[in-house]
Amino acid sequence: MRFLRRFLARLKNFAIGRRDDKRLREEMEEHLALQTAENLRGGMAPAEARRQAVLKFGATQAIREDYHSERGLPFFENLLQDVRFALRMFAKSPGFSAIAILTMALGIGATTAIFSLVNVTLLHPLPYPHPEELVRIEDDLPGAGTTDAGISIPEFKDLQRSGIFQYVVLQIFGSANLTGASQPSRMQYEGVSPAYFAMLGVKPQLGQTFDPQDQTPGFTQDVVISDGLWKRAFGSDPHIVGKNLRGDNDLYRVIGVMPPGFRDPGRTVGERNTEQWAALGFEEDPAHPPSRSLRLPLETVGRLKPGLTVEAAQSQMDALVASMRKQFPGDYPADSEWTVRLVPLKENLVGNVRQSLILLLSAVALVLLIGCVNVANLLLARASARSREMAVRQALGAARKRLVWQLLTEGLLLSLLGGVAGVVILFCMKGFLLRLIPESMPRLNDLSINWTVMLFALAASIAAGVIFGLAPARQAGRLNLANTLRAEGRGSKGSTHQTRTRRVLVVTEFALSLVLMVAAGLLLRSFWELYKAPLGFNPQRVMSVQLWLPSPNDDKTDIYATAAQEAVFARELLRRSRLLPGVQEAALGSEPSIPLRHDRNPSALIVEGRETKSKQPPLIERSQVTPGYFHLLEIPLLRGRLFNDGDDEKAPQVAVINRAMAETYWPDEDPLGKRLKVGRGRAGVGQRASKTWITIVGVVADARTESLTNASVPQIYLSLYQETPKELAIFLRGDLNASAIPEEVRAMVQSVDPELPVYGAQTLDDAVSASLEQRRFSMNIVAAFAITALLLAALGIYGVISYLVSERTQEIGIRLALGARRGTILQMVLRQGLGLAMAGAGLGLVGSVIMSHLMAGLLYGVMPTDPLTFVGVTLVLTGVALAACYIPARRAMRVDPMIALRSE
């Protein structure tokens, strides 16, 4: 408390410093006047009386400074004085100030922009109470080669009774047709356990959410809707609670509306946001208890007990799994290696973007560091010109420490002004930044320039100011007073130490630039390798348009319940699609048949006559298509036959597989005629594998329809006329008007069934491009940073060589006067630049090897130590360095010996 009172008193004195100083001067003047009067009475002359009074009193300025240091805040007073002096110096050198501030603005602005993305994605907690307690629960079967294999209902009950969680909920995602308005539309729905909203700890803005204790099996008739659906479909009706909506021909009662900022933490990241939540009770039927081996493709999320860490919960979960394996050895054989993983929900949402974001933040940090080195070089050159000024100030009594603090203050002020300019630029360009970021980036809607981002910008500005302000400050601290004052003229050429420091800075800048350019080169080569990789299908002149067939809870009201009913609709749809303007071919497929535009659709696979390692069957990617699908996409047939119009509900079930599946399950056999059973996938949650055997009739070539990075994903295609998929895609090939097709297809579909929504129109070329957007974003940003670094490095080496040439002007003049050829002078200067470039290249290559191995997970088709990239980038950067040296080298070559000798 005593310290606080003293500080407050000093702060008060600091605030009224001018008035206090005026009073002190008046008191001192009164004292001097009294002493002078006394001296006059002693017979002294007036001038001598005043002089003796001053000598007896002491140095008035020192007394004032001692008084203020005792009663004021000298640190803040000195800081304000230094800031005022720095601003005057900046005003005297507007060109230098503008360049330094702009360099810092670009560096800090870019760094802050990338940090804002990293902050919202990796650092900012999920917008729920105690988000660290939320975990994703994933079942793995390493023995069967399966991860996240789904969960069985008995296992779900085990988790609820385990004592590890406050709540455990299951989620199933899908679509539904919202009808009753002027135009049918599609909405993203989610079936969740009744405890879902209680687990997240969120409340609605209107009405209520589900009762966590509800034990009703199956779907209830109550739903909660999003703020977006409330506004879009119901015009923000304040009396919406209690009203009905019709989804997939079923009536539901709206019991609540979620607030505007609420977003589901599940698979909606980067996709359509969930608009409706329906309570779904996953209760066991005592008469027909479900099997533990029947795994449902559901997502499982839990909230840990308070105070329980993820690590401690995982330990308890491992013990529970071990107990279950002993208790039910038939359901969990040892060779299945069943395990359960707890993944923090935030980590699960971030997915595979963490490495890309860290790379971007590292790249922009290197650019900021290179900018700091450039400004440090500018300040060193300026310090050289001000060395005589600093020497004179020291000779007049200024302490070295005081001068060092002043130069550091100038550096910090430059950086802070640059940081302010960078943040202003960031605010102005926020919309442009959002357009650059791919839509698949998680939590993009939460991106904002908040106080965390502002504090980061402040910290980056201070750190940058200290980094580039240290070099000139240390230079002032090591100034040789006598030598500097003896130097003629107002300037100085600088010391050997200063020259060495500038060279070290340029070598560092060159090395950092090389690291960044190698990273950009590797990403560019990787992107090119992926871009030119054969797709296995032809996306040109092809569009896909999606529609959703209703799937009501009561099968009796489903007009597309059987394969025969849906086939009639599909054939009519195909017939009318071929009549659309410009259409040459048409085909239908389920949503998973759209290349590169769907979630994984794993289904259980049982191969006839083949024992699996465990009771858990392997999973396979499946889709349903009409006969024209393969020809339309130009996926070649390798053996057997494709589907035909006769492969309908009355014919034996058949399948076409890709080469990867044939080589995986029948490596040394002919797969034609082999039989298998396939589960219904996500669209048919809770259903076992098909009851009838499916015969393989054809093998097609592998196509990169699941992932551009992997063409060898085993896939199976079923005849759409023998299945009942609800989410369909219409494929059209021809000379299509991309802007008119969506409306033409909508009119065509609704002429067959006016209750069906049409959405998701996209060319397959756009789908391929969209699948590359994250890689393209990372490549473009890193490439932009690399080009910036290249320019900064060129400016840095140009500045150093220019400085060295100006320092050696007399030497060059003497050499020329003694007969040296001008070509020799050119080589001498270029050799100096090349030496700096080679030193930087050596350090940069070491850093590049480390960086390339850290980013190996982002590369495709190129080794982290790709010699072409390393050699090519080194040659380019060295060439740029030599080009930057050439201008001062030509200036050195044209030096007039007489003028150079007279200048000294």
mmCIF file of C-alpha atoms in Angstrom, residues 462-647:
data_model
loop_
_atom_site.group_PDB
_atom_site.id
_atom_site.type_symbol
_atom_site.label_atom_id
_atom_site.label_comp_id
_atom_site.label_asym_id
_atom_site.label_seq_id
_atom_site.Cartn_x
_atom_site.Cartn_y
_atom_site.Cartn_z
ATOM 1 C CA ILE A 462 6.777 -4.019 -30.063
ATOM 2 C CA ALA A 463 8.785 -7.157 -30.856
ATOM 3 C CA ALA A 464 9.576 -5.875 -34.351
ATOM 4 C CA GLY A 465 10.611 -2.483 -32.974
ATOM 5 C CA VAL A 466 12.972 -4.088 -30.492
ATOM 6 C CA ILE A 467 14.425 -6.408 -33.165
ATOM 7 C CA PHE A 468 15.310 -3.732 -35.696
ATOM 8 C CA GLY A 469 16.015 -1.035 -33.093
ATOM 9 C CA LEU A 470 18.728 -3.024 -31.332
ATOM 10 C CA ALA A 471 21.331 -2.708 -34.095
ATOM 11 C CA PRO A 472 21.470 1.146 -34.223
ATOM 12 C CA ALA A 473 21.087 1.339 -30.438
ATOM 13 C CA ARG A 474 24.100 -0.939 -29.891
ATOM 14 C CA GLN A 475 25.976 1.090 -32.497
ATOM 15 C CA ALA A 476 25.364 4.279 -30.502
ATOM 16 C CA GLY A 477 26.480 2.512 -27.331
ATOM 17 C CA ARG A 478 29.831 1.569 -28.935
ATOM 18 C CA LEU A 479 30.533 4.951 -30.502
ATOM 19 C CA ASN A 480 34.219 6.068 -30.336
ATOM 20 C CA LEU A 481 33.823 9.671 -29.262
ATOM 21 C CA ALA A 482 37.308 10.975 -30.144
ATOM 22 C CA ASN A 483 37.487 9.351 -33.579
ATOM 23 C CA THR A 484 34.014 10.490 -34.540
ATOM 24 C CA LEU A 485 34.599 14.102 -33.522
ATOM 25 C CA ARG A 486 37.912 14.183 -35.430
ATOM 26 C CA ALA A 487 36.141 13.073 -38.626
ATOM 27 C CA GLU A 488 35.727 15.894 -41.132
ATOM 28 C CA GLY A 489 32.355 16.999 -42.358
ATOM 29 C CA ARG A 490 28.973 16.414 -40.866
ATOM 30 C CA GLY A 491 28.744 12.725 -41.738
ATOM 31 C CA SER A 492 30.712 9.633 -41.120
ATOM 32 C CA LYS A 493 31.452 6.595 -43.167
ATOM 33 C CA GLY A 494 30.685 4.261 -40.317
ATOM 34 C CA SER A 495 32.799 1.835 -38.365
ATOM 35 C CA THR A 496 34.058 -1.585 -39.301
ATOM 36 C CA HIS A 497 31.690 -3.028 -36.702
ATOM 37 C CA GLN A 498 28.744 -1.277 -38.359
ATOM 38 C CA THR A 499 29.728 -2.607 -41.781
ATOM 39 C CA ARG A 500 30.024 -6.126 -40.379
ATOM 40 C CA THR A 501 26.628 -5.821 -38.712
ATOM 41 C CA ARG A 502 24.986 -4.788 -41.973
ATOM 42 C CA ARG A 503 26.577 -7.702 -43.773
ATOM 43 C CA VAL A 504 25.338 -10.133 -41.116
ATOM 44 C CA LEU A 505 21.836 -8.691 -41.427
ATOM 45 C CA VAL A 506 21.819 -9.106 -45.199
ATOM 46 C CA VAL A 507 23.105 -12.681 -44.970
ATOM 47 C CA THR A 508 20.306 -13.408 -42.475
ATOM 48 C CA GLU A 509 17.761 -11.774 -44.767
ATOM 49 C CA PHE A 510 19.019 -13.795 -47.730
ATOM 50 C CA ALA A 511 18.843 -17.057 -45.741
ATOM 51 C CA LEU A 512 15.283 -16.379 -44.547
ATOM 52 C CA SER A 513 14.202 -15.487 -48.082
ATOM 53 C CA LEU A 514 15.667 -18.730 -49.395
ATOM 54 C CA VAL A 515 13.754 -20.763 -46.790
ATOM 55 C CA LEU A 516 10.508 -19.064 -47.766
ATOM 56 C CA MET A 517 11.117 -19.432 -51.488
ATOM 57 C CA VAL A 518 11.959 -23.128 -51.152
ATOM 58 C CA ALA A 519 8.689 -23.661 -49.233
ATOM 59 C CA ALA A 520 6.784 -21.832 -51.975
ATOM 60 C CA GLY A 521 8.611 -23.807 -54.665
ATOM 61 C CA LEU A 522 7.771 -27.139 -53.035
ATOM 62 C CA LEU A 523 4.107 -26.152 -52.671
ATOM 63 C CA LEU A 524 4.031 -25.010 -56.298
ATOM 64 C CA ARG A 525 5.568 -28.252 -57.544
ATOM 65 C CA SER A 526 3.209 -30.272 -55.327
ATOM 66 C CA PHE A 527 0.190 -28.344 -56.615
ATOM 67 C CA TRP A 528 1.322 -28.837 -60.215
ATOM 68 C CA GLU A 529 1.854 -32.577 -59.708
ATOM 69 C CA LEU A 530 -1.633 -32.860 -58.237
ATOM 70 C CA TYR A 531 -3.166 -30.642 -60.902
ATOM 71 C CA LYS A 532 -1.744 -32.651 -63.783
ATOM 72 C CA ALA A 533 -2.410 -36.075 -62.166
ATOM 73 C CA PRO A 534 -4.811 -38.066 -64.387
ATOM 74 C CA LEU A 535 -8.320 -37.869 -62.936
ATOM 75 C CA GLY A 536 -9.599 -41.086 -64.420
ATOM 76 C CA PHE A 537 -12.763 -39.235 -65.490
ATOM 77 C CA ASN A 538 -13.474 -36.279 -67.775
ATOM 78 C CA PRO A 539 -15.043 -33.293 -65.967
ATOM 79 C CA GLN A 540 -15.200 -31.037 -69.023
ATOM 80 C CA ARG A 541 -18.651 -29.954 -70.244
ATOM 81 C CA VAL A 542 -20.340 -31.791 -67.354
ATOM 82 C CA MET A 543 -22.684 -30.360 -64.723
ATOM 83 C CA SER A 544 -24.295 -31.985 -61.710
ATOM 84 C CA VAL A 545 -27.526 -30.825 -60.096
ATOM 85 C CA GLN A 546 -28.867 -32.319 -56.875
ATOM 86 C CA LEU A 547 -32.327 -33.106 -55.565
ATOM 87 C CA TRP A 548 -33.673 -34.855 -52.486
ATOM 88 C CA LEU A 549 -36.484 -37.407 -52.473
ATOM 89 C CA PRO A 550 -38.572 -37.281 -49.289
ATOM 90 C CA SER A 551 -37.989 -39.963 -46.674
ATOM 91 C CA PRO A 552 -40.967 -39.753 -44.317
ATOM 92 C CA ASN A 553 -41.009 -41.611 -41.004
ATOM 93 C CA ASP A 554 -44.101 -43.537 -42.100
ATOM 94 C CA ASP A 555 -43.039 -45.767 -44.999
ATOM 95 C CA LYS A 556 -46.659 -46.004 -46.119
ATOM 96 C CA THR A 557 -46.634 -42.342 -47.139
ATOM 97 C CA ASP A 558 -43.350 -42.656 -49.069
ATOM 98 C CA ILE A 559 -44.127 -42.614 -52.801
ATOM 99 C CA TYR A 560 -40.506 -43.604 -53.490
ATOM 100 C CA ALA A 561 -40.278 -46.365 -50.912
ATOM 101 C CA THR A 562 -39.357 -49.209 -53.287
ATOM 102 C CA ALA A 563 -36.773 -49.535 -56.043
ATOM 103 C CA ALA A 564 -39.590 -49.990 -58.577
ATOM 104 C CA GLN A 565 -41.291 -46.750 -57.523
ATOM 105 C CA GLU A 566 -38.062 -44.764 -57.598
ATOM 106 C CA ALA A 567 -36.985 -46.324 -60.923
ATOM 107 C CA VAL A 568 -40.132 -44.993 -62.639
ATOM 108 C CA PHE A 569 -39.287 -41.503 -61.447
ATOM 109 C CA ALA A 570 -35.601 -41.889 -62.399
ATOM 110 C CA ARG A 571 -36.343 -43.068 -65.939
ATOM 111 C CA GLU A 572 -38.752 -40.187 -66.519
ATOM 112 C CA LEU A 573 -36.212 -37.748 -65.147
ATOM 113 C CA LEU A 574 -33.577 -39.086 -67.534
ATOM 114 C CA ARG A 575 -35.924 -38.879 -70.494
ATOM 115 C CA ARG A 576 -36.740 -35.236 -69.832
ATOM 116 C CA SER A 577 -33.115 -34.337 -68.997
ATOM 117 C CA ARG A 578 -31.977 -35.432 -72.450
ATOM 118 C CA LEU A 579 -34.448 -32.922 -73.963
ATOM 119 C CA LEU A 580 -32.882 -29.906 -72.207
ATOM 120 C CA PRO A 581 -31.091 -27.400 -74.488
ATOM 121 C CA GLY A 582 -27.496 -28.405 -75.239
ATOM 122 C CA VAL A 583 -27.656 -31.728 -73.398
ATOM 123 C CA GLN A 584 -26.009 -34.629 -75.232
ATOM 124 C CA GLU A 585 -25.900 -37.195 -72.413
ATOM 125 C CA ALA A 586 -27.630 -37.573 -69.045
ATOM 126 C CA ALA A 587 -27.229 -39.936 -66.113
ATOM 127 C CA LEU A 588 -28.336 -40.200 -62.494
ATOM 128 C CA GLY A 589 -26.434 -41.159 -59.390
ATOM 129 C CA SER A 590 -26.646 -41.000 -55.639
ATOM 130 C CA GLU A 591 -24.941 -38.125 -53.861
ATOM 131 C CA PRO A 592 -21.715 -40.157 -53.271
ATOM 132 C CA SER A 593 -21.354 -40.581 -57.052
ATOM 133 C CA ILE A 594 -20.576 -36.844 -57.486
ATOM 134 C CA PRO A 595 -16.816 -36.685 -57.971
ATOM 135 C CA LEU A 596 -14.971 -34.847 -55.184
ATOM 136 C CA ARG A 597 -18.129 -33.312 -53.740
ATOM 137 C CA HIS A 598 -19.367 -35.632 -51.033
ATOM 138 C CA ASP A 599 -18.625 -37.006 -47.615
ATOM 139 C CA ARG A 600 -17.248 -40.465 -47.201
ATOM 140 C CA ASN A 601 -19.961 -43.100 -47.590
ATOM 141 C CA PRO A 602 -18.496 -46.232 -45.958
ATOM 142 C CA SER A 603 -20.582 -49.379 -46.029
ATOM 143 C CA ALA A 604 -19.991 -52.785 -44.497
ATOM 144 C CA LEU A 605 -18.680 -55.368 -46.962
ATOM 145 C CA ILE A 606 -19.110 -59.160 -46.725
ATOM 146 C CA VAL A 607 -17.342 -61.234 -49.373
ATOM 147 C CA GLU A 608 -18.764 -64.692 -50.045
ATOM 148 C CA GLY A 609 -16.517 -67.517 -48.903
ATOM 149 C CA ARG A 610 -14.003 -65.256 -47.214
ATOM 150 C CA GLU A 611 -13.536 -65.005 -43.476
ATOM 151 C CA THR A 612 -12.776 -61.566 -42.093
ATOM 152 C CA LYS A 613 -10.287 -61.061 -39.317
ATOM 153 C CA SER A 614 -13.089 -60.233 -36.907
ATOM 154 C CA LYS A 615 -16.830 -59.957 -36.701
ATOM 155 C CA GLN A 616 -16.452 -56.380 -37.883
ATOM 156 C CA PRO A 617 -16.602 -56.400 -41.697
ATOM 157 C CA PRO A 618 -14.388 -54.025 -43.691
ATOM 158 C CA LEU A 619 -15.903 -50.804 -45.002
ATOM 159 C CA ILE A 620 -16.167 -49.891 -48.672
ATOM 160 C CA GLU A 621 -17.136 -46.705 -50.532
ATOM 161 C CA ARG A 622 -20.403 -47.250 -52.394
ATOM 162 C CA SER A 623 -22.679 -45.336 -54.727
ATOM 163 C CA GLN A 624 -25.645 -46.046 -57.004
ATOM 164 C CA VAL A 625 -25.678 -44.976 -60.650
ATOM 165 C CA THR A 626 -27.692 -45.427 -63.833
ATOM 166 C CA PRO A 627 -26.194 -47.234 -66.849
ATOM 167 C CA GLY A 628 -25.048 -44.063 -68.633
ATOM 168 C CA TYR A 629 -22.943 -42.797 -65.729
ATOM 169 C CA PHE A 630 -19.626 -44.381 -66.749
ATOM 170 C CA HIS A 631 -19.883 -43.348 -70.388
ATOM 171 C CA LEU A 632 -20.853 -39.791 -69.455
ATOM 172 C CA LEU A 633 -17.802 -39.412 -67.180
ATOM 173 C CA GLU A 634 -15.626 -41.413 -69.596
ATOM 174 C CA ILE A 635 -14.556 -43.945 -66.969
ATOM 175 C CA PRO A 636 -13.326 -46.890 -69.085
ATOM 176 C CA LEU A 637 -14.514 -50.470 -68.631
ATOM 177 C CA LEU A 638 -11.624 -52.893 -68.069
ATOM 178 C CA ARG A 639 -13.471 -56.213 -68.101
ATOM 179 C CA GLY A 640 -16.990 -57.585 -67.932
ATOM 180 C CA ARG A 641 -19.945 -55.312 -68.597
ATOM 181 C CA LEU A 642 -21.569 -52.144 -67.285
ATOM 182 C CA PHE A 643 -25.137 -51.771 -66.073
ATOM 183 C CA ASN A 644 -28.019 -51.829 -68.527
ATOM 184 C CA ASP A 645 -31.688 -50.890 -68.335
ATOM 185 C CA GLY A 646 -32.549 -54.492 -67.508
ATOM 186 C CA ASP A 647 -30.699 -54.336 -64.175
#
